[in-house]
PDB file of C-alpha atoms in Angstrom:
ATOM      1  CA  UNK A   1      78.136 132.194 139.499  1.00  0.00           C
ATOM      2  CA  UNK A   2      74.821 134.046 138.689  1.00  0.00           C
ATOM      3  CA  UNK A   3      72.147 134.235 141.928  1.00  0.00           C
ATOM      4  CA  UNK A   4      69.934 137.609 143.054  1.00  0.00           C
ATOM      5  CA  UNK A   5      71.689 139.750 145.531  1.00  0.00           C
ATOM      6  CA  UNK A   6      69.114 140.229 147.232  1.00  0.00           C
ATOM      7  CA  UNK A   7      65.248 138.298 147.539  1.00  0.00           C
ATOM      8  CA  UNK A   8      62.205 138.401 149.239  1.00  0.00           C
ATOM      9  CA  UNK A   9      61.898 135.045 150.778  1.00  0.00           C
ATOM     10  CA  UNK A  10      64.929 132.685 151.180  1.00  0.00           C
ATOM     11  CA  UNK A  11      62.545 129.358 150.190  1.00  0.00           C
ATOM     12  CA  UNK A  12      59.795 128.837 147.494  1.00  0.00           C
ATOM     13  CA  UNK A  13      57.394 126.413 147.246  1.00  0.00           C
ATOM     14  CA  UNK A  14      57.773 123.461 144.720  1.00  0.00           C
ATOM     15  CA  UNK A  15      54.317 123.850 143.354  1.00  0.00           C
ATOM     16  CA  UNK A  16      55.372 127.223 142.300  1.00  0.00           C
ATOM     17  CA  UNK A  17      58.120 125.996 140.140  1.00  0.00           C
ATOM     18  CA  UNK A  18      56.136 123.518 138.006  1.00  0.00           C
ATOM     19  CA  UNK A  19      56.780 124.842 134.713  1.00  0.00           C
ATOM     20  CA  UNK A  20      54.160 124.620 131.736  1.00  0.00           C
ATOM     21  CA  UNK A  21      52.810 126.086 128.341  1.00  0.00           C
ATOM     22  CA  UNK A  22      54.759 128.344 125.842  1.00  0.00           C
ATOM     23  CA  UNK A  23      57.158 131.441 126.882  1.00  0.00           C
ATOM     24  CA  UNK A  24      55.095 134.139 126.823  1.00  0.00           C
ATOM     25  CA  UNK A  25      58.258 136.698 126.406  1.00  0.00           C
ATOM     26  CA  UNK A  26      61.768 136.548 125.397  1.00  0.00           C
ATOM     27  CA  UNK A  27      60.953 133.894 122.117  1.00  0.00           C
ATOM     28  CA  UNK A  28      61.763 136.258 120.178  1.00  0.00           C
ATOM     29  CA  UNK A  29      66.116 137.462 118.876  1.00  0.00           C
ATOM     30  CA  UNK A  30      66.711 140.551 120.402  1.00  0.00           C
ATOM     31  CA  UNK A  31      69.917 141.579 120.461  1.00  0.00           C
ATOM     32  CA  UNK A  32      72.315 139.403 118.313  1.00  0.00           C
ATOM     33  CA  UNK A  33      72.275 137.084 114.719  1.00  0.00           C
ATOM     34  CA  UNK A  34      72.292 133.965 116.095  1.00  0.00           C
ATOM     35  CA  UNK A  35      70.055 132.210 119.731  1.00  0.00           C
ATOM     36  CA  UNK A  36      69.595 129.002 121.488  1.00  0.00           C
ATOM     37  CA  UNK A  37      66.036 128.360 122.112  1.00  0.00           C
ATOM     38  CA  UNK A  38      64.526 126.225 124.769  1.00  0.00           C
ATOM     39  CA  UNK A  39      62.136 123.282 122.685  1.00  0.00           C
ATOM     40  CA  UNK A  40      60.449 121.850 126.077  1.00  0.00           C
ATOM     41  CA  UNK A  41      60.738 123.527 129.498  1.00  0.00           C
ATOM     42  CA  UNK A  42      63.031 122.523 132.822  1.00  0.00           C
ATOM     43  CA  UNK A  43      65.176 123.743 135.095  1.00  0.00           C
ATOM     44  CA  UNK A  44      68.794 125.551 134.451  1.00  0.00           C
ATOM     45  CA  UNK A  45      71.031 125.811 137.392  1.00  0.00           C
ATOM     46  CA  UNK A  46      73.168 128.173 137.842  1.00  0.00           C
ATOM     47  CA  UNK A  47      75.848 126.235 136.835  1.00  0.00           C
ATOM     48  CA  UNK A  48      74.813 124.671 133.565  1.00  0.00           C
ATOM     49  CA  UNK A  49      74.312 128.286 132.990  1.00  0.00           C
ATOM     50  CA  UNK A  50      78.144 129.073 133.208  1.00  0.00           C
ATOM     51  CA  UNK A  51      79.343 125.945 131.881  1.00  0.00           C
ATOM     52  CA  UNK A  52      77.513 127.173 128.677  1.00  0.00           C
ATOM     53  CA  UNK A  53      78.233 130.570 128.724  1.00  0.00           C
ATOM     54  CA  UNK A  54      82.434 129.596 128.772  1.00  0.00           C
ATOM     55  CA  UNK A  55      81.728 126.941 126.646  1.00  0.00           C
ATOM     56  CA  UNK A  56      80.665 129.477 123.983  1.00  0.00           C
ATOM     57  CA  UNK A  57      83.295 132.044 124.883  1.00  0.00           C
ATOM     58  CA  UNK A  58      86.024 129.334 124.551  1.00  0.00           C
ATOM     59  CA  UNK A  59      84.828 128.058 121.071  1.00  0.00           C
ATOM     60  CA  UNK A  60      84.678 131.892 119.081  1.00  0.00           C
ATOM     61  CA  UNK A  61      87.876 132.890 121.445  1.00  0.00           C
ATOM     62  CA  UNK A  62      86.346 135.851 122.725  1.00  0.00           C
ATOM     63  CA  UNK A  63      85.140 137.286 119.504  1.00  0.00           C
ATOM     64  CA  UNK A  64      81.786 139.045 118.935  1.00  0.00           C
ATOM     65  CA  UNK A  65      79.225 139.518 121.993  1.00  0.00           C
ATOM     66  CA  UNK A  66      77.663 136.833 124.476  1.00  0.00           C
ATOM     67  CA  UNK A  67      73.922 137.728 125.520  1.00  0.00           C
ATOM     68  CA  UNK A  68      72.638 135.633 128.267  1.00  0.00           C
ATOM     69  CA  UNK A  69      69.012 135.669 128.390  1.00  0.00           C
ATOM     70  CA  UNK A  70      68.241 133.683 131.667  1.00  0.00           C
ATOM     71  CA  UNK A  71      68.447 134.679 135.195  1.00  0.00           C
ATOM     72  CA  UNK A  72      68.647 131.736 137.963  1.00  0.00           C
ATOM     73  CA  UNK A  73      66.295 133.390 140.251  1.00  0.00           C
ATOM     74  CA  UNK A  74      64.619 130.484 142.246  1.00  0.00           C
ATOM     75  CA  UNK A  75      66.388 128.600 145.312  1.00  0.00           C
ATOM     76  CA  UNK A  76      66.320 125.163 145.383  1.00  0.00           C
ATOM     77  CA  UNK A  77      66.203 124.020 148.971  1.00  0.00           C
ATOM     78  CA  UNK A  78      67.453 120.062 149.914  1.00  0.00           C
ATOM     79  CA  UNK A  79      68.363 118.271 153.252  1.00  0.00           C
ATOM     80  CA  UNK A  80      71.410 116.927 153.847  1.00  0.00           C
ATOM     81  CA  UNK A  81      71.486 113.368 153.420  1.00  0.00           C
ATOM     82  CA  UNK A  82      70.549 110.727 155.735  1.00  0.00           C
ATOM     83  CA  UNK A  83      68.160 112.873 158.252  1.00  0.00           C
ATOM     84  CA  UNK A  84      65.159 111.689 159.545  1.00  0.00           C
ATOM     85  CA  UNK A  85      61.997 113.166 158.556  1.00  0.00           C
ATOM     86  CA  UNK A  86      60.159 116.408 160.283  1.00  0.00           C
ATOM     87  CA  UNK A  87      62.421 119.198 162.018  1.00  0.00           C
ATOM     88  CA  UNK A  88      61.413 121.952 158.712  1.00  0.00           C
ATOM     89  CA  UNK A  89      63.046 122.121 155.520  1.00  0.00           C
ATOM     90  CA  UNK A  90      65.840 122.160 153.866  1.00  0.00           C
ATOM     91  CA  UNK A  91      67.962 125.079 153.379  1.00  0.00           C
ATOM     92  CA  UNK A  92      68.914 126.548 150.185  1.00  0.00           C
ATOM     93  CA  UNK A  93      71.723 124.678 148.073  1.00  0.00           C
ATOM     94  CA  UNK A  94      70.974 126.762 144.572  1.00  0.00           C
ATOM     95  CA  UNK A  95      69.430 128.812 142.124  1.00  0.00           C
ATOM     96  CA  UNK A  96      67.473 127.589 139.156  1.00  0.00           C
ATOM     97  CA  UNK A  97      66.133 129.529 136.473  1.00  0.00           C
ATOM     98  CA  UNK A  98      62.807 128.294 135.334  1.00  0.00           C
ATOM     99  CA  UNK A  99      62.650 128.249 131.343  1.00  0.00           C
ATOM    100  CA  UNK A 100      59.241 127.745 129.161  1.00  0.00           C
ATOM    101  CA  UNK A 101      59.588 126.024 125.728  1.00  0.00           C
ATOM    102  CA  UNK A 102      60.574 128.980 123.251  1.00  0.00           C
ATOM    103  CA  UNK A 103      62.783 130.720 125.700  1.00  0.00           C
ATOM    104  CA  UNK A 104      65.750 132.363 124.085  1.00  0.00           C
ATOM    105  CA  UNK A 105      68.700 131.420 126.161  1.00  0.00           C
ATOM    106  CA  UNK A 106      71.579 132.753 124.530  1.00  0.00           C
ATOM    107  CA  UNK A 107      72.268 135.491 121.483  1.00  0.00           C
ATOM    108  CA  UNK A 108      75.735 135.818 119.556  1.00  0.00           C
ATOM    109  CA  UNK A 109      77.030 138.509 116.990  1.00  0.00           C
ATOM    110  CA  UNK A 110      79.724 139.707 116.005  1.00  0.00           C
ATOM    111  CA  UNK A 111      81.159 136.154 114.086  1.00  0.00           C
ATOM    112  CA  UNK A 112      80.140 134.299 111.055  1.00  0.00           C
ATOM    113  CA  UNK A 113      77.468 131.586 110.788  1.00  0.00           C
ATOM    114  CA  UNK A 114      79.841 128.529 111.054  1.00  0.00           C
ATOM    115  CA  UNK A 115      81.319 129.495 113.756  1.00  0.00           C
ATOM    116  CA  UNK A 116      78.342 130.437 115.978  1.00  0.00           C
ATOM    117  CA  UNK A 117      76.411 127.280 115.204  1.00  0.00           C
ATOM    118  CA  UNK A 118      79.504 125.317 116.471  1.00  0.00           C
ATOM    119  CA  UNK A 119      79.577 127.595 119.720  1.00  0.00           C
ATOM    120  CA  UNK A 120      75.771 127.197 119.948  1.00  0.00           C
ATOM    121  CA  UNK A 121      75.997 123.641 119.495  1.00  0.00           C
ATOM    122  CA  UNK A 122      79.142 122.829 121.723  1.00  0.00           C
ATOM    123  CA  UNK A 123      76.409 125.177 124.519  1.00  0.00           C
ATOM    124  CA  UNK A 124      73.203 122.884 124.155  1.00  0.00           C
ATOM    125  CA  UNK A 125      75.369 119.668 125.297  1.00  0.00           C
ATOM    126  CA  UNK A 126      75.950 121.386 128.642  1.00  0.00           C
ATOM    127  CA  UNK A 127      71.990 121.767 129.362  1.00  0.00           C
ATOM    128  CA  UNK A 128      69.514 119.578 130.336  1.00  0.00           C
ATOM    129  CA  UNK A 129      66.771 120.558 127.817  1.00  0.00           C
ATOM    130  CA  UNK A 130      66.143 120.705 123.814  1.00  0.00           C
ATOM    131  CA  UNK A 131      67.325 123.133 122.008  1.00  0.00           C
ATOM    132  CA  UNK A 132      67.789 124.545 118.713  1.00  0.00           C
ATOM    133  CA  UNK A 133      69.685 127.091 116.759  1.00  0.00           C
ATOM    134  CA  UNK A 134      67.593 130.078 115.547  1.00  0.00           C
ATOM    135  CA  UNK A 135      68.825 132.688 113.099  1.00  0.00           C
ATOM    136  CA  UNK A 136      67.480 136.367 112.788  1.00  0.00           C
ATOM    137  CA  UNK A 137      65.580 136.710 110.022  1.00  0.00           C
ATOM    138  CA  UNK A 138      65.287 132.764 108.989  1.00  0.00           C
ATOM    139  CA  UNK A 139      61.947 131.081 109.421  1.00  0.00           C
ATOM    140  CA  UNK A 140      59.536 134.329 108.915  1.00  0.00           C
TER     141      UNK A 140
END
């Protein structure tokens, strides 16, 4: 599963993790044909990020190249259940990437059209935000 090696501070504030406005970078296709965009922004875990990513991998058996565009770099901290309030916060349970509406999650080449939509597709179930397909060279 993806998470830093290493970090500054083990907790972050919540008010740092509210997530607004456009993606400044990485809206654009990069390095393969075919992305998944984010429409509105939210949180990824770390696992949603894996379920996708072998989601995809299973659908085009292996053919072609994966790009994953998002890094789950923020801890999300929670207390265990049941505890009484006071005595500090929670520790760390896991990571979270933050992602801005345009935000190109994943890239694909290598395959045809057909068969990278259907990868793509089979990918957005497993998040928690829109998405769509975008295709280099389409739209512009």
């Amino acid at each position: 599963m993806l998470q830093p090696k290493k970090i500054r501070w083990r907790k972050h504030h919540k008010e740092l993790q509210r997530i607004r406005g456009k993606s400044p970078r990485g809206a654009s296709l990069n390095f393969g044909e075919f992305g998944l965009k984010a429409m509105e922004p939210g949180r990824i875990t770390a696992r949603q990020i894996e379920a996708a990513r072998i989601t995809i991998n299973r659908h085009v058996r292996r053919q072609g190249r994966v790009w994953i565009r998002i890094f789950p770099d923020l801890p999300v901290s929670k207390k265990p259940a049941e505890v009484r309030m006071g005595k500090g916060k929670g520790s760390p349970e896991f990571w979270v990437a933050a992602v801005k509406a345009g935000r190109i999650l994943y890239e694909m080449d290598g395959i045809d059209e057909e068969l990278a939509r259907g990868a793509l597709e089979r990918a957005a179930s497993k998040l928690p935000i829109r998405t769509k397909i975008v295709v280099r060279g389409v739209g512009r």
